[in-house]
Short mmCIF file of C-alpha atoms in Angstrom, two decimals:
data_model
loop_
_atom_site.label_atom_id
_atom_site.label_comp_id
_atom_site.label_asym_id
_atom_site.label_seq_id
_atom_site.Cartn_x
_atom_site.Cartn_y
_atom_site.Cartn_z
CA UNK A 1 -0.71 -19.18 -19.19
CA UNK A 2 1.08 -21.27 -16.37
CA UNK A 3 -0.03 -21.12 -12.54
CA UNK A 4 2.13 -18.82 -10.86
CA UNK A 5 3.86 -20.62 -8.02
CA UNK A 6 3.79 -17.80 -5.27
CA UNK A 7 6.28 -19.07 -3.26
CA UNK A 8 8.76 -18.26 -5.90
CA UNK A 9 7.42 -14.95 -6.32
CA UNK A 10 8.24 -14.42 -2.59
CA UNK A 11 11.71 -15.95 -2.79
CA UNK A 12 12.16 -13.63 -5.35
CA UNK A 13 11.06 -10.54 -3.53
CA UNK A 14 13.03 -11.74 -0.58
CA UNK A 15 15.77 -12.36 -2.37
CA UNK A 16 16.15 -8.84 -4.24
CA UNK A 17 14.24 -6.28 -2.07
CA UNK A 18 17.65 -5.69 -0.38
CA UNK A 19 18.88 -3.51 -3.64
CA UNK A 20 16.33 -1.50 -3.25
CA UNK A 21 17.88 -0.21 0.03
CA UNK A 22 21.18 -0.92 -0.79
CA UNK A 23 20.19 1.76 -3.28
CA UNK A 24 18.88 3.57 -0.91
CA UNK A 25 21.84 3.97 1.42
CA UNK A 26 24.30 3.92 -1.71
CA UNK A 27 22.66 7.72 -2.94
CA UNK A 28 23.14 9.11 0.51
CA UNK A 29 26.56 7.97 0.69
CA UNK A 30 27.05 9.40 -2.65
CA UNK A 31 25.59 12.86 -1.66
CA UNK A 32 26.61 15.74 -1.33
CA UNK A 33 25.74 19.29 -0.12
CA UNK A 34 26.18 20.87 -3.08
CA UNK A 35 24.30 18.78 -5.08
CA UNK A 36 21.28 19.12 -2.04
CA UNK A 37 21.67 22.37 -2.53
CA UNK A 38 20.36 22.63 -5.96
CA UNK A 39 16.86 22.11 -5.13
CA UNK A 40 14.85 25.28 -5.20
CA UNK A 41 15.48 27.73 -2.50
CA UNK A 42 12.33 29.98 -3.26
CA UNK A 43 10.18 27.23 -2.16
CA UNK A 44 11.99 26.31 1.52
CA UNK A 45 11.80 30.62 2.00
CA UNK A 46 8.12 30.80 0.92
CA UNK A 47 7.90 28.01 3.87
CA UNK A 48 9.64 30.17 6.38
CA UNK A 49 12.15 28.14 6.75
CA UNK A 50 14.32 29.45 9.29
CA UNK A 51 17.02 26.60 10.88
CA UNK A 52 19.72 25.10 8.89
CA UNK A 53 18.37 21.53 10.51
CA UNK A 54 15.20 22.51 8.99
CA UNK A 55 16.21 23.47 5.74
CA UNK A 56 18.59 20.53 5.16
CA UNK A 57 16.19 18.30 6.41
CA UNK A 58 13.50 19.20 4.07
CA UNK A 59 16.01 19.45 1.04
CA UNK A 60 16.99 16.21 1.95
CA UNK A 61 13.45 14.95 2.30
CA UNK A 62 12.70 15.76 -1.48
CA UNK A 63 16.02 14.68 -2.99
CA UNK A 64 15.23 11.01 -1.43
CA UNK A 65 11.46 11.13 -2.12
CA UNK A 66 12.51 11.40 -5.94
CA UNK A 67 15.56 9.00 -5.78
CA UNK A 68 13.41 6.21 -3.90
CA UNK A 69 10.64 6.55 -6.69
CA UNK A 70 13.20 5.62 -9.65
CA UNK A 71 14.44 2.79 -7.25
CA UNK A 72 11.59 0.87 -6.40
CA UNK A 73 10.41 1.46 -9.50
CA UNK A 74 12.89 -0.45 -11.13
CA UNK A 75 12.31 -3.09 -8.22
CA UNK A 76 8.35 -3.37 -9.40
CA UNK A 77 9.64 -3.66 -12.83
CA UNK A 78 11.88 -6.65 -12.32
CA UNK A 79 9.50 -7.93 -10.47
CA UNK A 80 6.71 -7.69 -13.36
CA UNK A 81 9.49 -9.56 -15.63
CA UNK A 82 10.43 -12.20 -13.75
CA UNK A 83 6.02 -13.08 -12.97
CA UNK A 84 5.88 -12.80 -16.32
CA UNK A 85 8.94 -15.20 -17.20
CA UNK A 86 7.27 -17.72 -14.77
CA UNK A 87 3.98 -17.88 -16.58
CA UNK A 88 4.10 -17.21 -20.34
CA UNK A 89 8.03 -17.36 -20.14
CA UNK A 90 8.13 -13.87 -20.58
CA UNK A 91 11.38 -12.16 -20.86
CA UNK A 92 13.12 -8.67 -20.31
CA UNK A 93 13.09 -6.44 -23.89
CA UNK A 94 15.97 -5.50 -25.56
CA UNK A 95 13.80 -2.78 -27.19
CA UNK A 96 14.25 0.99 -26.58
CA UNK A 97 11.13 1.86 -24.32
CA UNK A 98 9.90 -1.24 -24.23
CA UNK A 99 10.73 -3.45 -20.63
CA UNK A 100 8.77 -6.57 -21.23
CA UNK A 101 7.82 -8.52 -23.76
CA UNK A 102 5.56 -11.84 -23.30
CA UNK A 103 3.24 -14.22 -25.90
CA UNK A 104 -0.70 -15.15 -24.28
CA UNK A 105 -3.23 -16.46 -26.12
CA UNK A 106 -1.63 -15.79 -29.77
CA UNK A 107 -0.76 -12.10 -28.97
CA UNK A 108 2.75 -10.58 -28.11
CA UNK A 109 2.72 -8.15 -25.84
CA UNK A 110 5.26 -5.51 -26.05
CA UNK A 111 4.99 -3.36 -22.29
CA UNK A 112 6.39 -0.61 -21.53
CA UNK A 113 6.18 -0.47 -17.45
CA UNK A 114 5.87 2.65 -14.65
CA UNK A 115 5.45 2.49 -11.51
CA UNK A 116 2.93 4.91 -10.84
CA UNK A 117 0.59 6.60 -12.75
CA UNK A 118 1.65 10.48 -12.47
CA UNK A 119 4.56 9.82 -14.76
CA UNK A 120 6.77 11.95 -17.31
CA UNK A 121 5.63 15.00 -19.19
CA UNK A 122 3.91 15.26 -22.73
CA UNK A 123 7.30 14.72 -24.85
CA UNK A 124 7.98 12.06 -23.06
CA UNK A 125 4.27 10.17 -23.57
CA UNK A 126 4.92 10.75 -26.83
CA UNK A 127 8.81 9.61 -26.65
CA UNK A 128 6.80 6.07 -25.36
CA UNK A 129 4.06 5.89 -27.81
CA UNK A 130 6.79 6.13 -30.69
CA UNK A 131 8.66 3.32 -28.70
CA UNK A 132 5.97 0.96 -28.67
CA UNK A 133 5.08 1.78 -32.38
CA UNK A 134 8.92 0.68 -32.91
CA UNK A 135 8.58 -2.29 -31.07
CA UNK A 136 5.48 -3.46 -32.75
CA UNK A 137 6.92 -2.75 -36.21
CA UNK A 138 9.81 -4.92 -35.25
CA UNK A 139 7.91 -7.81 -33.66
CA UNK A 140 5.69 -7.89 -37.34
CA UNK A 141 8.46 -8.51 -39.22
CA UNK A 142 9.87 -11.25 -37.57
CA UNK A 143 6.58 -13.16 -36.10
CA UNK A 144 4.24 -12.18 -38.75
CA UNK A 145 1.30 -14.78 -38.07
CA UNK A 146 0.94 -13.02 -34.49
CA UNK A 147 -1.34 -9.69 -32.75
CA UNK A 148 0.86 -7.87 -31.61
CA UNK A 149 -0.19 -5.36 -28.49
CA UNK A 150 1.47 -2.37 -27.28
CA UNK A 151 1.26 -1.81 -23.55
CA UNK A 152 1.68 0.88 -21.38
CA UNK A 153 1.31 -1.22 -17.79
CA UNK A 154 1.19 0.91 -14.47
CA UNK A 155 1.91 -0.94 -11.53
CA UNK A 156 0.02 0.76 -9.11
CA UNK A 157 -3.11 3.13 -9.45
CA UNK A 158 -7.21 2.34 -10.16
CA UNK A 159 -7.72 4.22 -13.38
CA UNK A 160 -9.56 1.60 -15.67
CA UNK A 161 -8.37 0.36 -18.56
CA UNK A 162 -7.81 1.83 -21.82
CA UNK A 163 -7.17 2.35 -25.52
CA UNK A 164 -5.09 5.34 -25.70
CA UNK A 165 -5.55 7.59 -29.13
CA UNK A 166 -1.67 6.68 -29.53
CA UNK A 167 -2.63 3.46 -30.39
CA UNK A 168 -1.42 1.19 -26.81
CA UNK A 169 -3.73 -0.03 -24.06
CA UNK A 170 -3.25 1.27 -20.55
CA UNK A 171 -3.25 -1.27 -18.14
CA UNK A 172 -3.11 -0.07 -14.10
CA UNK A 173 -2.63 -1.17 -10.89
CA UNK A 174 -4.70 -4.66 -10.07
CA UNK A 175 -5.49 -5.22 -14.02
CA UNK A 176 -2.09 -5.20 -15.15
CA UNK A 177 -1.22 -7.67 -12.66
CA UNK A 178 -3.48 -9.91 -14.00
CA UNK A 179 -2.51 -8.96 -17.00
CA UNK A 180 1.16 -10.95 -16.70
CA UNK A 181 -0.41 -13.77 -14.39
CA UNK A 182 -4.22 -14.28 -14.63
CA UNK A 183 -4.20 -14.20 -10.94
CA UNK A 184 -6.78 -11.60 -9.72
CA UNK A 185 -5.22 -11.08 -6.34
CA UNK A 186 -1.69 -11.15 -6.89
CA UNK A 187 -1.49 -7.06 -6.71
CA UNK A 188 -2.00 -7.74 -2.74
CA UNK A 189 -0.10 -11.46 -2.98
CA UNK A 190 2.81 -9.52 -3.35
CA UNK A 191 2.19 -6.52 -0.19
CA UNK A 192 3.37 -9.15 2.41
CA UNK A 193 6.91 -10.25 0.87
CA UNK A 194 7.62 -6.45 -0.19
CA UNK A 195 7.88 -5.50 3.37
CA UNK A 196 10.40 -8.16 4.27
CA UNK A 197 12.86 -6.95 6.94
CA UNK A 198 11.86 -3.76 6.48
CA UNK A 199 12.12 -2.75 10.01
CA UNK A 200 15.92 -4.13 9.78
CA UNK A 201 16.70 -2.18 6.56
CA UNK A 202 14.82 1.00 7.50
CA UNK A 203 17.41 1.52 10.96
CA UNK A 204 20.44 0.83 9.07
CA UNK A 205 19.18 3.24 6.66
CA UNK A 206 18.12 6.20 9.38
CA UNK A 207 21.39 5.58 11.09
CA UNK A 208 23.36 7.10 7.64
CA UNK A 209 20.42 9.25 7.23
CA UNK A 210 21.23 10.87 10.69
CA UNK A 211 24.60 11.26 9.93
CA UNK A 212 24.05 12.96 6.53
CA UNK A 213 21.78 15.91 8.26
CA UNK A 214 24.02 16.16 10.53
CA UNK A 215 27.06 16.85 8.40
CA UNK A 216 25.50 18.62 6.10
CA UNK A 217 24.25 21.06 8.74
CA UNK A 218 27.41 21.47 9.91
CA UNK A 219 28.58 22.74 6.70
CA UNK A 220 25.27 24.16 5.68
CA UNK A 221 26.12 27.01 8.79
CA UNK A 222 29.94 27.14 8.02
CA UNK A 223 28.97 28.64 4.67
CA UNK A 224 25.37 29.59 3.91
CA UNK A 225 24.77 31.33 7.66
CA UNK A 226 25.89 34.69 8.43
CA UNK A 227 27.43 35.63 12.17
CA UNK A 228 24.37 35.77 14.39
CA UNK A 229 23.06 32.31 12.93
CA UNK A 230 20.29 33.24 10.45
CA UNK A 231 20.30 31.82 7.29
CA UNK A 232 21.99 33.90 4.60
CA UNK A 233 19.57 34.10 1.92
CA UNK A 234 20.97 35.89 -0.63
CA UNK A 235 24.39 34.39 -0.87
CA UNK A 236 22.03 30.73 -0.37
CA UNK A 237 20.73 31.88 -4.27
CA UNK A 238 23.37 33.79 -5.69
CA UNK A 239 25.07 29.50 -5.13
CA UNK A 240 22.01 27.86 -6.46
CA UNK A 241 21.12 30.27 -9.38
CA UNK A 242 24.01 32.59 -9.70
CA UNK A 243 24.90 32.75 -13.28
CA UNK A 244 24.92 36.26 -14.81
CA UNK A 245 26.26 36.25 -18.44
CA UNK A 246 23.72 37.47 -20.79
CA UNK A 247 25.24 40.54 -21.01
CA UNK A 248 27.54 38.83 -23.55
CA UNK A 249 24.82 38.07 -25.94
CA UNK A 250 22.68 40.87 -26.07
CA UNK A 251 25.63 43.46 -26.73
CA UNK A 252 27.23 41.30 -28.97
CA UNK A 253 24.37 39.01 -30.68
CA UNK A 254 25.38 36.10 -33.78
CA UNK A 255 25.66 37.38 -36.74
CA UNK A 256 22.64 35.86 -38.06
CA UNK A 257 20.71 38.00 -35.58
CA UNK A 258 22.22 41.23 -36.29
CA UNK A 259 21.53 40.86 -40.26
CA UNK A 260 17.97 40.41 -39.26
#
C-alpha cells in the first residue's frame, strides 16, 4: 500500500466539504411546511409544546438532524474512496450495496460503508449481507486466484472489530481508517480539514435557517392555530394522520376473504 500524501487528502476535503452545505441549504430551500409537518405530532404534545416558534423549531430541528446525517455521510464516503484510490488505487463500486472496492496484500476488498454505527434496521442488515455475498460471488468469477473480503466499514464509532455470523468483517471508526491507508492516525488527520470554513458556511446557512422558521411560523398560525393563539391540536392531527377509509374494507372485504 502507497503512503498517503495528506496534503491531498486535505485539498480534497477542502475542495468538496462545500456540498455538504450546499446540501445543506439546498433541503431547506426545498422545504416545505407540509412536508415539516409530517413528523409526529404526539411526540412535540407529550413535550408540552405550546408556541408555534417552538413547535416549528423543533420539527425543523429533527427534519435537518436526519437530512444532515445522509449528507455527510455520503461526504465520509467519498472521502473513504478517494484515500483509498490514492493508496491501493482503490476505486468507487459499481456493485449494488457495495461502495468501495480496493486490492491489499492479495485480497480484494469489497466495502460496503456507513457513517455511523446505529444504522438501518434488521431487513436492511440483511439487505447488506446479501449484497456483499453478491459482490464476492462476482469478484470470484472474474479474479479467481484472489481472497476476496466482504466489508462492512463504519466510519466513526469504537466497537472492535469483527467477524459477523453473515459472513463480512466489521471494521469501525479508527480501524477502518487504517484499514484503506495503513496510517494509524489518519481518523484525527482528517478532524482539522473537515472543519474548513465552517464558521463561513454555518452563517450563510443560519441566515436561510432563520428565514425558514420564520415563514413557516407564519403559516404554521394562519392555519394550525385557532383565534386566541393556542395551537389547534386536533385539526394539527386530523392533517398529519387524517385518513379514515377502512370502513370500505371491512363492510365490503375481497372475495377471497369472504369465501374463507
Amino acid at each position: 500500500m502507497r503512503s498517503l500524501d495528506l496534503d491531498r487528502v486535505c485539498e480534497y476535503v477542502n475542495s468538496n466539504i462545500v456540498y455538504f452545505h450546499q446540501r445543506r441549504i439546498a433541503s431547506l430551500e426545498r422545504l416545505t411546511l407540509d412536508r415539516l409537518l409530517k413528523k409526529n405530532p404526539y411526540l412535540f404534545k407529550a413535550k408540552h409544546i405550546t408556541t408555534a416558534g417552538e413547535l416549528i423549531e423543533g420539527l425543523l430541528e429533527a427534519f435537518l438532524s436526519s437530512s444532515e446525517e445522509k449528507f455527510f455521510g455520503d461526504f465520509l464516503e467519498s472521502l473513504a474512496v478517494f484515500v483509498a484510490e490514492q493508496t491501493c488505487g482503490g476505486h468507487k463500486s459499481v456493485a449494488q450495496g457495495v461502495d468501495l472496492e480496493f486490492i491489499n496484500a492479495g485480497t480484494h476488498y469489497v466495502v460496503s460503508i456507513k457513517s455511523g454505527p446505529n444504522w438501518g434496521n434488521s431487513s436492511q442488515h440483511k439487505k447488506l449481507a446479501q449484497d456483499l455475498r453478491d459482490a464476492v460471488i462476482r469478484v470470484k468469477l472474474s479474479r479467481t486466484t484472489l481472497n476476496v473480503q466482504p466489508v462492512l466499514g463504519i466510519c466513526y464509532g469504537k466497537t472492535r472489530t469483527s467477524y459477523m455470523k453473515a459472513g463480512y468483517l466489521k471494521v469501525v471508526g479508527q480501524n477502518f481508517w487504517y484499514l484503506i491507508s495503513e496510517n494509524e492516525d489518519l481518523y484525527t488527520d482528517i478532524i482539522e480539514p473537515i472543519g474548513y470554513r465552517a464558521k463561513e458556511h454555518n452563517e450563510v446557512f443560519y441566515v436561510e435557517r432563520a428565514r425558514v422558521v420564520n415563514r413557516f411560523t407564519g403559516q404554521f398560525i394562519e392555519r394550525f392555530c385557532d383565534r386566541s393563539g393556542a395551537i389547534d391540536w386536533v385539526r394539527l392531527v386530523a392533517f398529519n394522520s387524517g385518513n379514515y377509509d377502512l370502513d370500505r374494507f371491512l363492510l365490503d372485504p375481497p372475495p377471497a376473504a369472504a369465501e374463507r
